Every structure is written in structure tokens, then in C-alpha cells.
Coordinates of C-alpha atoms in Angstrom, one line a residue:
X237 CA -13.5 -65.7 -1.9
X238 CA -14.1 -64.4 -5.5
X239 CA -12.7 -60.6 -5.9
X240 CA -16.7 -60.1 -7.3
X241 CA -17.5 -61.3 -4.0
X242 CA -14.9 -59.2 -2.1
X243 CA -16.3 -56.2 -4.0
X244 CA -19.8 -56.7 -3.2
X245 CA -19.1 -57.3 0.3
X246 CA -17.0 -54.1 0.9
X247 CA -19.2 -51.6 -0.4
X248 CA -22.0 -53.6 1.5
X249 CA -20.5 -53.1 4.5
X250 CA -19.4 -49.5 3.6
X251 CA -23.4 -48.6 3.3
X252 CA -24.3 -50.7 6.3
X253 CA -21.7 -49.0 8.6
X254 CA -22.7 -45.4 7.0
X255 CA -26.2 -45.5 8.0
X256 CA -25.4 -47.0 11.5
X257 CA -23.1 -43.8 11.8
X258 CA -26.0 -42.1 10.6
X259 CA -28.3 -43.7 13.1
X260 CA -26.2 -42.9 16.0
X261 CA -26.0 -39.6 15.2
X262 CA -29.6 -39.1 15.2
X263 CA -30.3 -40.8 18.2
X264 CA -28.0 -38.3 20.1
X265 CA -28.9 -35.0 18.7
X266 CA -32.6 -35.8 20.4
X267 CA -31.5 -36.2 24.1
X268 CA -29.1 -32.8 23.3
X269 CA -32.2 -30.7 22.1
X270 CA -34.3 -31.5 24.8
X271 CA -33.8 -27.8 26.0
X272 CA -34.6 -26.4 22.7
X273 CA -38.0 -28.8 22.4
X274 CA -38.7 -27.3 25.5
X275 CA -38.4 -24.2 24.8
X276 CA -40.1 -23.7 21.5
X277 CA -42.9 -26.1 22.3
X278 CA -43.1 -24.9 26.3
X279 CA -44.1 -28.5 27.5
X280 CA -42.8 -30.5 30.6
X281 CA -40.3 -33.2 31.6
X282 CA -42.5 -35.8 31.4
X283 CA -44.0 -35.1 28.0
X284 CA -40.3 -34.7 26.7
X285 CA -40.0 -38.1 28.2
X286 CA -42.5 -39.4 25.6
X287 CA -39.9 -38.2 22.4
X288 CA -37.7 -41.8 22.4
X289 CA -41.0 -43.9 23.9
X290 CA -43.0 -42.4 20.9
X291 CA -39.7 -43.2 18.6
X292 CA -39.4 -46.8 20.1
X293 CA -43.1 -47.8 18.8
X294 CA -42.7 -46.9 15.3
X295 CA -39.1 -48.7 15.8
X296 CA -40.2 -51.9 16.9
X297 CA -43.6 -52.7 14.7
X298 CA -41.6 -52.5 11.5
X299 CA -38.2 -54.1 12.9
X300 CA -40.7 -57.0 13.8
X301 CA -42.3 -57.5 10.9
X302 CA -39.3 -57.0 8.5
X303 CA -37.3 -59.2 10.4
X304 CA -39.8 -62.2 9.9
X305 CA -39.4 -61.4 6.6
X306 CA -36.0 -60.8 6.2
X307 CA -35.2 -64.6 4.4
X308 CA -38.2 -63.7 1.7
X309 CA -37.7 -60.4 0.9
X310 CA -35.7 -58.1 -1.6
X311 CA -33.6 -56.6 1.0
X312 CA -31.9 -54.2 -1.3
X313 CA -35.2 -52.7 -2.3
X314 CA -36.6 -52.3 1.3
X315 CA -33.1 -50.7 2.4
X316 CA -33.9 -48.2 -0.2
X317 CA -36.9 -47.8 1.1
X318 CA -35.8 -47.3 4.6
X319 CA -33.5 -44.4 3.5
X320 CA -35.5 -42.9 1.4
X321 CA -37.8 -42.7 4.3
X322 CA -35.7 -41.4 7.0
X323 CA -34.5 -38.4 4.9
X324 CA -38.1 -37.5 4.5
X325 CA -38.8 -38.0 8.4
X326 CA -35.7 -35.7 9.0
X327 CA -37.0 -32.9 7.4
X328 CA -40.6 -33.2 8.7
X329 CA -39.1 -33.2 11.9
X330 CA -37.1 -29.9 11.5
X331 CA -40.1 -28.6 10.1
X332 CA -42.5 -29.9 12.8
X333 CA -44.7 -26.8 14.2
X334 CA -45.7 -28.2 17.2
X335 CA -44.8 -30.8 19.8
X336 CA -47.5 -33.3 18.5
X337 CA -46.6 -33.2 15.1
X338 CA -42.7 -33.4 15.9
X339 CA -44.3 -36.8 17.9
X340 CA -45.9 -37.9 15.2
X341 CA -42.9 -37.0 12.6
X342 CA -40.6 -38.9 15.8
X343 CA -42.5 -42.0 15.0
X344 CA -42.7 -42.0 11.1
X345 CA -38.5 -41.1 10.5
X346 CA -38.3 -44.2 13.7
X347 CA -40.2 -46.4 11.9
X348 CA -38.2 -46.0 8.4
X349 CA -35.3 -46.3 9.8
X350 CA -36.3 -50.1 11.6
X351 CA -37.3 -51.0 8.1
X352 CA -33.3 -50.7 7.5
X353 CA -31.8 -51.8 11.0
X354 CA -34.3 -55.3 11.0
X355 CA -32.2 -56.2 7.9
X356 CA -28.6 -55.0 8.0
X357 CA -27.6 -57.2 10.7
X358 CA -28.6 -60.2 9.1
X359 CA -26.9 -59.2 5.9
X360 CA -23.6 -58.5 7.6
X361 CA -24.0 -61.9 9.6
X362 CA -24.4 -64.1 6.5
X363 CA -21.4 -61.1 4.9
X364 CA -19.3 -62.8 8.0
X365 CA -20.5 -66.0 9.6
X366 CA -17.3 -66.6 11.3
X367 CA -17.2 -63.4 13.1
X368 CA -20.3 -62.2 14.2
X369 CA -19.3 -60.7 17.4
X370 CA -16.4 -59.1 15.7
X371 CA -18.1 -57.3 13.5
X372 CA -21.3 -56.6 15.0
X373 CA -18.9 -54.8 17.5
X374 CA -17.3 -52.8 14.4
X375 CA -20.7 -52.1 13.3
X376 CA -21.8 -50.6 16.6
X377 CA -18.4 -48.3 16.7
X378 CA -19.8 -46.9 13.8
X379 CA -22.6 -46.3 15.2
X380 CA -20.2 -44.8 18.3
X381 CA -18.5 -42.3 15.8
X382 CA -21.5 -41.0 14.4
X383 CA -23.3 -41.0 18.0
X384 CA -20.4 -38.8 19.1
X385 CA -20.8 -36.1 16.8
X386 CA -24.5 -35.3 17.8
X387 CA -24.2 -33.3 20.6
X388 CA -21.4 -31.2 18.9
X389 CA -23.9 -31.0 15.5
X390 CA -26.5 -29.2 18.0
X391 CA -23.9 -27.0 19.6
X392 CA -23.2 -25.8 16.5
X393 CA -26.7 -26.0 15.5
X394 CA -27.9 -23.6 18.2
X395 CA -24.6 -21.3 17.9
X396 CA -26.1 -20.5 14.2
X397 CA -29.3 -19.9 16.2
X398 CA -31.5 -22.5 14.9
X399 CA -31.9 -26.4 16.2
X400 CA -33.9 -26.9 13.2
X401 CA -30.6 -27.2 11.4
X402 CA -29.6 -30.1 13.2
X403 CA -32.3 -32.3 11.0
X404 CA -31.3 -30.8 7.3
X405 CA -28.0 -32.1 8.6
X406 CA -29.0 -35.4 8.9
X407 CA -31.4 -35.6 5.8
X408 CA -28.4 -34.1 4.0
X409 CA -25.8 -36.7 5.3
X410 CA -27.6 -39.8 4.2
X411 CA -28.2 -39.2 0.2
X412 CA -24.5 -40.8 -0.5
X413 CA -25.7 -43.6 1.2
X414 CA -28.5 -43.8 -0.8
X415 CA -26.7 -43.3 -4.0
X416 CA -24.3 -46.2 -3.3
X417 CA -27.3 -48.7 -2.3
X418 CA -29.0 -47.5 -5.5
X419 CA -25.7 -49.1 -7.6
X420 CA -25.3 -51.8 -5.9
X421 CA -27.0 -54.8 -6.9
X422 CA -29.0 -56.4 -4.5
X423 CA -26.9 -59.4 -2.1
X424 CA -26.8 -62.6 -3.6
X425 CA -25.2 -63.3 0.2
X426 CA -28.9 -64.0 1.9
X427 CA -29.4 -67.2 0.2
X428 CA -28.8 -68.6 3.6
X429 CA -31.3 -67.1 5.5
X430 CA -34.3 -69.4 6.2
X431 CA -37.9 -68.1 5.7
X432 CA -39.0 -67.9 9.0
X433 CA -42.4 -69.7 9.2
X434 CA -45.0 -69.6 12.0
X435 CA -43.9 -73.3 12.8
X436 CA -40.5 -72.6 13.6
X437 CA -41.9 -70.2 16.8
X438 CA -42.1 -73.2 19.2
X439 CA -38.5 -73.5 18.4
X440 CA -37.2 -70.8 18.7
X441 CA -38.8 -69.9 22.2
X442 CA -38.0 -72.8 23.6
X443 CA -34.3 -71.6 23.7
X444 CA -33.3 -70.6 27.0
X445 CA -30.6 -68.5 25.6
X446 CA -33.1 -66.3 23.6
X447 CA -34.6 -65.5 26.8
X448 CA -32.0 -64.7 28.4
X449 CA -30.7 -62.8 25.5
X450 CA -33.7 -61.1 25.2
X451 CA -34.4 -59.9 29.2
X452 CA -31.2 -59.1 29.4
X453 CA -31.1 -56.3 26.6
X454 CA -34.0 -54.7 27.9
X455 CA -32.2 -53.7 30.7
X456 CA -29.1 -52.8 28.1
X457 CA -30.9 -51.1 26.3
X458 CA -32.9 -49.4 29.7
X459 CA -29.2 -48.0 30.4
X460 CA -28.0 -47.0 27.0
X461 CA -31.0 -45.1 26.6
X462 CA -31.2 -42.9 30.1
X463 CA -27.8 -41.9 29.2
X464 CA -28.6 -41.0 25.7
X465 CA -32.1 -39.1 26.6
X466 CA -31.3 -37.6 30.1
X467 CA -27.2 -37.3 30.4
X468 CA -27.4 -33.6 28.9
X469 CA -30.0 -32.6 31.5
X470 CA -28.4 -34.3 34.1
X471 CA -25.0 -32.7 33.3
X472 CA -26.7 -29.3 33.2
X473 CA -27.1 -29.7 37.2
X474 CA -23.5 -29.4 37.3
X475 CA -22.3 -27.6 34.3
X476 CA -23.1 -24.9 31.7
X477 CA -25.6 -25.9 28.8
X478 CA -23.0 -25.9 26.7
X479 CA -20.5 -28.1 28.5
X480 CA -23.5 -30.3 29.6
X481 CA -23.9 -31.1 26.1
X482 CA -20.5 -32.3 26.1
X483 CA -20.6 -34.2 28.9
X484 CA -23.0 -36.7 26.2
X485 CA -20.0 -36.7 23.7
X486 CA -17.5 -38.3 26.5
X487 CA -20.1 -40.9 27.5
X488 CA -20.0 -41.6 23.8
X489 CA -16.6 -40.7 22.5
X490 CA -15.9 -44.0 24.7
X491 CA -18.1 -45.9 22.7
X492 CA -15.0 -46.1 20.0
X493 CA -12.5 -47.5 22.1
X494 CA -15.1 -49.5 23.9
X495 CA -16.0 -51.2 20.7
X496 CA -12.8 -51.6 19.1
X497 CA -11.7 -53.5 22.3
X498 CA -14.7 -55.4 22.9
X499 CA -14.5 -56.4 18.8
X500 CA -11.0 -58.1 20.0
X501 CA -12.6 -59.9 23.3
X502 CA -15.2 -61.1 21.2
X503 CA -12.6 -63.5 19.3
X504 CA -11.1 -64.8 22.7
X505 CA -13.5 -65.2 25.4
X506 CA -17.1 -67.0 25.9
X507 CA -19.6 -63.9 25.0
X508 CA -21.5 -64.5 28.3
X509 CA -18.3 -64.4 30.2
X510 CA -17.8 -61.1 28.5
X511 CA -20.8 -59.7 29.5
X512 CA -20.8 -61.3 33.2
X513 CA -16.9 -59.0 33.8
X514 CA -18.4 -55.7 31.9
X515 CA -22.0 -55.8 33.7
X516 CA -19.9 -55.9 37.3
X517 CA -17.0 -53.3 36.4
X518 CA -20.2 -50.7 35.0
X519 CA -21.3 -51.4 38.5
X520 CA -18.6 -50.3 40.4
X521 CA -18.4 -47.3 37.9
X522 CA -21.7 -46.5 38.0
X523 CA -21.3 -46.4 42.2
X524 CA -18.5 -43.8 41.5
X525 CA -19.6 -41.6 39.3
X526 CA -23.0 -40.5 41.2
X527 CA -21.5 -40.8 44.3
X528 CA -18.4 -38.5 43.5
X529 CA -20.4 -36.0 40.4
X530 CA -19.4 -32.9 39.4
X531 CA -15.8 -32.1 37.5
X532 CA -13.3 -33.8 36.1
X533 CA -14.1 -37.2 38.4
X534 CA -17.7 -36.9 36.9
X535 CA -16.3 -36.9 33.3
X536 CA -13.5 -40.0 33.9
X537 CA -16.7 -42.0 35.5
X538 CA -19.4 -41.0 32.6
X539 CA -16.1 -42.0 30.2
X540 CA -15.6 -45.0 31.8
X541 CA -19.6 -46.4 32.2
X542 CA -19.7 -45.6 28.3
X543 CA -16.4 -47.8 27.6
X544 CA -18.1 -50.7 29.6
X545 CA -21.4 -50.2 28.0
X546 CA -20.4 -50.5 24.6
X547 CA -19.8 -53.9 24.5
X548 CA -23.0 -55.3 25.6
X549 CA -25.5 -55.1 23.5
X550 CA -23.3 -56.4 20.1
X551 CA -21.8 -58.9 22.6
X552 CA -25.0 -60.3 23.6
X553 CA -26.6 -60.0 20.2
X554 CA -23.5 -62.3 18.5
X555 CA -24.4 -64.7 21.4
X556 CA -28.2 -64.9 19.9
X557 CA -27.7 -65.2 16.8
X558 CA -24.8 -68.3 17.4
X559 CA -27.6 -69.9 18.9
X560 CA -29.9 -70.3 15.6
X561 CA -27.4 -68.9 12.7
X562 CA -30.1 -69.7 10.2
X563 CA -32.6 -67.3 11.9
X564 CA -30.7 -63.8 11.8
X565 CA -33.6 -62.0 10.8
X566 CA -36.0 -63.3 13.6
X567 CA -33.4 -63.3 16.7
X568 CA -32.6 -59.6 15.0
X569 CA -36.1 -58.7 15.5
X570 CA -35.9 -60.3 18.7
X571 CA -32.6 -58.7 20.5
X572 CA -33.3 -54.9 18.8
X573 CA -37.3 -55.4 20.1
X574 CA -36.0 -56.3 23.7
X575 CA -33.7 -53.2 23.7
X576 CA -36.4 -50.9 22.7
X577 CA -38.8 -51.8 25.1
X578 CA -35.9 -50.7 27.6
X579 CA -35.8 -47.6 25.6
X580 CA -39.5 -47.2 25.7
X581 CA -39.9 -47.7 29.6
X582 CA -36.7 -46.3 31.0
X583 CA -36.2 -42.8 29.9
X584 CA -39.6 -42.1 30.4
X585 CA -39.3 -43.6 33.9
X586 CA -36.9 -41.2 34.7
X587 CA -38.6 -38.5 33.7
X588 CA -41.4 -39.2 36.3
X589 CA -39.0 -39.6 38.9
X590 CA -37.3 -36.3 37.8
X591 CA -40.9 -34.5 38.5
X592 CA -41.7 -36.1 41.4
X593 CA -38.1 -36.0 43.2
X594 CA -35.3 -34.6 41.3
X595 CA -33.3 -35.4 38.0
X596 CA -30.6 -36.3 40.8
X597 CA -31.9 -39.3 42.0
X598 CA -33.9 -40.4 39.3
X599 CA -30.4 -40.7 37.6
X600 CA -29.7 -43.7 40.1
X601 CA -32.3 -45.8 38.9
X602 CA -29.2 -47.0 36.6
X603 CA -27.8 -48.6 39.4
X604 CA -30.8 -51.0 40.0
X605 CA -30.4 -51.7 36.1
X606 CA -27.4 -53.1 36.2
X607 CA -27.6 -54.6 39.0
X608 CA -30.8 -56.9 37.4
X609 CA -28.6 -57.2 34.5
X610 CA -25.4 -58.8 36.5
X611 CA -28.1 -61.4 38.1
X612 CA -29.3 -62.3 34.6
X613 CA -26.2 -63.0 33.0
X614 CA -25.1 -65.3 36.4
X615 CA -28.1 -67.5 35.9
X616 CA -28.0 -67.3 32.0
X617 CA -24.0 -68.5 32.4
X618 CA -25.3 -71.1 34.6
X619 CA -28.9 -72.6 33.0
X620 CA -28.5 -71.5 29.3

């Protein structure tokens, strides 16, 4: 590899890893304001159940379409584009007088930030062909790290006195990002990325493995986000508001670890078999930690669901894209679509339940996810 090539590749990965961070710690500052939404805008659980649906639509319409695209495109240019766009969405939101316009903001800063996420995975896989699942992982524990600081940004947030704060923050945090992306020039690394054309769609779904891969992260991606939209609420059943809050940064401080470890499996072990092991131990940790909530045993199970969890989606995602290596961009599309459908229908699931019986047992409709999951994998090992 040329040091030119080195270079570029670095300070590509440095920007793609940055707004992952970035991401993460986005995503987790909206299940940790819930209170505060309610609060100001004096609606109900089930209407704060609509935030990450709402989020997940704008999401998924441009992740599509820019992942189709993503072997015909200037990706530089429409990276820009996505970054410039979130920072705007942030400050709308922070700004947003009502709790239809912070919706409709939800859905705008969502949809600019899919126009980034439907193309930095496919950079990074043509930026490391050999290691996908290494350093999709790495990828995701950047997301982890970021991800973990939300909660604490909105405790500090709301000890200044104003959630607001929270998105300024985030705008803020993302313009070195966009000054490094605005020097670099853009990758001369997707040459191998196929334009995707409306004949290769036969092909594609004919693979059993994309199928697979793809039910299978809707129920990942059903579990990441109950945890990320409802854990904070959950937690307050048990705990202070404060230490509720909190209780959010263990489930994701274990992300870190999770992913550092699961970036090492990756290398050594058949993905599926992975994923068949993690999907069975989140079971049994899943089992402990409702059964035995409240305290310390609560935080060590909500720790330990978050390790297991963190290895899934990446893990399954690497699998994908081995499949068709030509067709990052689409099977992209394909495995970050599947998860947000999960994040569409899930948290707002639980919300009904939470209204009809209590936040309690709506919580255990995690167990019923993984359990689907665990079957999924077993036939996928077997028939893919």
C-alpha cells in the first residue's frame, strides 16, 4: 500500500468513525429526554413512542436510495451533504416549539444523517476488504463511545436547566468533521463498487443469506432500540431520574468492550456461529435481569445484555456483505433498512403495552425477540 494511500485511508476512517460517534450520541440523548419532551410538550407514552418511528422513516427512504446509488455517485460530496444537514436538523430540533414540529425536525436531521450512514460502510468495506467484520465492529464501538456519553450530555444538559442544550451540543460537535471531509479529496477507493442496476435484483434476493441477514436484524435492531428508547423510563421504576439515566450509560458503556471483543471473534470464528452463541447467552441474561431487577444485580444484567448485544448487528452485517462483496452499497441499504423497521415497530410497541399494562411487562417483550432471533440464526446456520 502506497503511503498516499495510507494517508487517505486514515483520515477516511478518522471522519467515518467521528460521525458514527456522533451518531451514537444522538441516538441516546432521545430515549434520555423523553421526560423532558414530556414535560414541555405535556403529551403521552404512546405519542413519545412515535419520536424513533418518526426518525426511522426519514432514515430508511434516503439510506435506500443512496445505497442503490452508492457505486454511481460522488460519495464525498453527498457525505458533505449529509453533515451539513444534520447540524442544521440539530438546531431545529433544539429549537422546535412544539411536539409536531420537533417530529417533523426528528425526521429531517434522521433523514440527513442516512444520506451519510447508506455510504460509509461501503467506503470502509472497499477501505478493508479483508476485514469487514473487524472493522465494521471497530466502527460500531465508535458508535459505542459516543452512544455512552448521551445520557451524561443530558444530565448535564438539564443540571444547567435547559435540554435544549443537548442539541447545540451535537450541531457543535460535528463541524471538525465537516472541515476534515471538506479537505479531503474525494476516495479514489470505490472504483470497486458495482452500479447496482435494476437487473441485478433477481440476484440478489435470491440469496438465502440476505434473508436471513435481513429478518434477523429486524429483531437486532427490535432489541437495540427498546433499550435505547425505553431503558431510561424503565430504570426510573426502580431508581432516581437521575441514576435512571445512568442505568442507559451501563447498557452502553458495554458496547466498548463488547465490540473490541467481538472485532477479535470476528477474525476466528464463522460469523453465524458467532451470532448463534451471543443470541443464546443474551437470553439467559435477558431471563436474569427482569427476573432479579432492581440494584446492583439490575446494573451487572443491563451490562451484561449490552456486551452481548453489541456484536450482532456488525457481525451479521460483515456476513452480508461477504456474500456479494461487489454490492456494499445495496446489502448496506438492505441490513440498516431491516434494522430500522425493528426500530420503527418495537419501541413503539412497547409504548402501547406500557399504556395498556405497565412499562414492567412491556419490557419483556425483549425476551420473545431474542428468542425469534436464536430460531433464525439455527435455520440460517443450517439452510443458508
Amino acid at each position: 500500500m502506497s503511503a498516499s494511500h495510507s494517508r487517505e485511508r486514515f483520515y477516511w476512517t478518522g471522519a467515518l468513525f467521528s460521525f458514527a460517534a456522533v451518531g451514537g450520541l444522538a441516538m441516546q440523548v432521545r430515549g434520555a429526554l423523553f421526560v423532558s419532551f414530556q414535560e414541555t410538550f405535556g403529551v403521552s407514552e404512546s405519542l413519545l413512542g412515535l419520536v424513533t418511528p418518526v426518525g426511522t422513516v426519514g432514515f430508511v427512504l434516503v439510506v435506500v436510495t443512496f445505497g442503490l446509488l452508492a457505486g454511481r455517485i460522488d460519495v464525498r460530496r453527498w457525505l458533505l451533504v449529509g453533515v451539513v444537514g444534520s447540524v442544521i436538523g440539530f438546531l431545529f430540533i433544539g429549537a422546535a416549539p412544539s411536539f409536531v414540529v420537533l417530529l417533523a425536525m426528528v425526521f429531517a436531521r434522521s433523514a440527513s444523517t442516512g444520506v451519510f450512514r447508506a455510504l460509509d460502510r461501503p467506503l470502509l468495506s472497499h477501505l478493508y476488504p479483508d476485514t469487514r467484520g473487524r472493522i465494521f465492529n471497530l466502527q460500531t464501538m465508535a458508535w459505542a463511545v459516543g452512544a455512552t456519553i448521551g445520557p451524561l450530555v443530558v444530565t448535564l444538559a438539564l443540571y444547567l436547566g435547559e435540554w435544549r442544550l443537548t442539541y447545540a451540543v451535537l450541531a457543535l460537535v460535528l463541524l471538525p468533521i465537516l472541515v476534515v471531509l471538506w479537505r479531503l479529496e474525494s476516495p479514489s477507493l470505490m472504483e470497486n463498487e458495482v452500479s447496482f442496476r435494476r437487473a441485478d435484483v433477481p440476484e440478489l434476493l435470491a440469496r438465502r443469506e440476505l434473508l436471513v441477514m435481513g429478518c434477523a436484524l429486524v429483531l437486532t435492531g427490535g432489541i437495540e432500540s427498546v433499550f435505547f428508547t425505553w431503558l431510561p423510563y424503565y430504570s426510573a421504576q426502580f431508581f432516581t431520574p437521575g441514576v435512571a439515566n445512568s442505568v442507559l450509560s451501563v447498557y452502553l458503556v458495554a458496547y466498548i468492550p463488547g465490540r473490541l471483543v467481538f472485532s477479535r471473534l470476528a477474525g476466528r470464528a464463522r460469523y453465524l456461529t458467532i451470532v448463534l452463541a451471543t443470541a443464546a447467552l443474551t437470553l439467559v441474561a435477558l431471563g436474569i435481569t427482569f427476573w432479579f431487577a432492581g440494584g446492583d444485580r439490575m446494573l451487572l444484567g443491563v451490562f451484561a445484555v449490552g456486551f452481548l448485544v453489541s456484536g450482532l448487528f456488525p457481525t451479521l452485517l460483515a456476513w452480508g456483505i461477504d456474500t456479494v462483496p461487489q454490492f456494499t452499497g445495496p446489502i448496506n441499504a438492505i441490513a440498516l433498512t431491516s434494522a430500522q423497521i425493528g426500530f420503527f415497530v418495537f419501541p413503539a410497541t412497547v409504548g402501547v403495552l406500557a399504556d395498556v399494562y405497565s412499562i414492567e411487562r412491556a419490557m419483556t417483550l425483549q425476551l420473545a425477540l431474542v428468542a425469534v432471533l436464536l430460531c433464525i440464526v439455527v435455520v440460517g446456520r443450517r439452510y443458508a
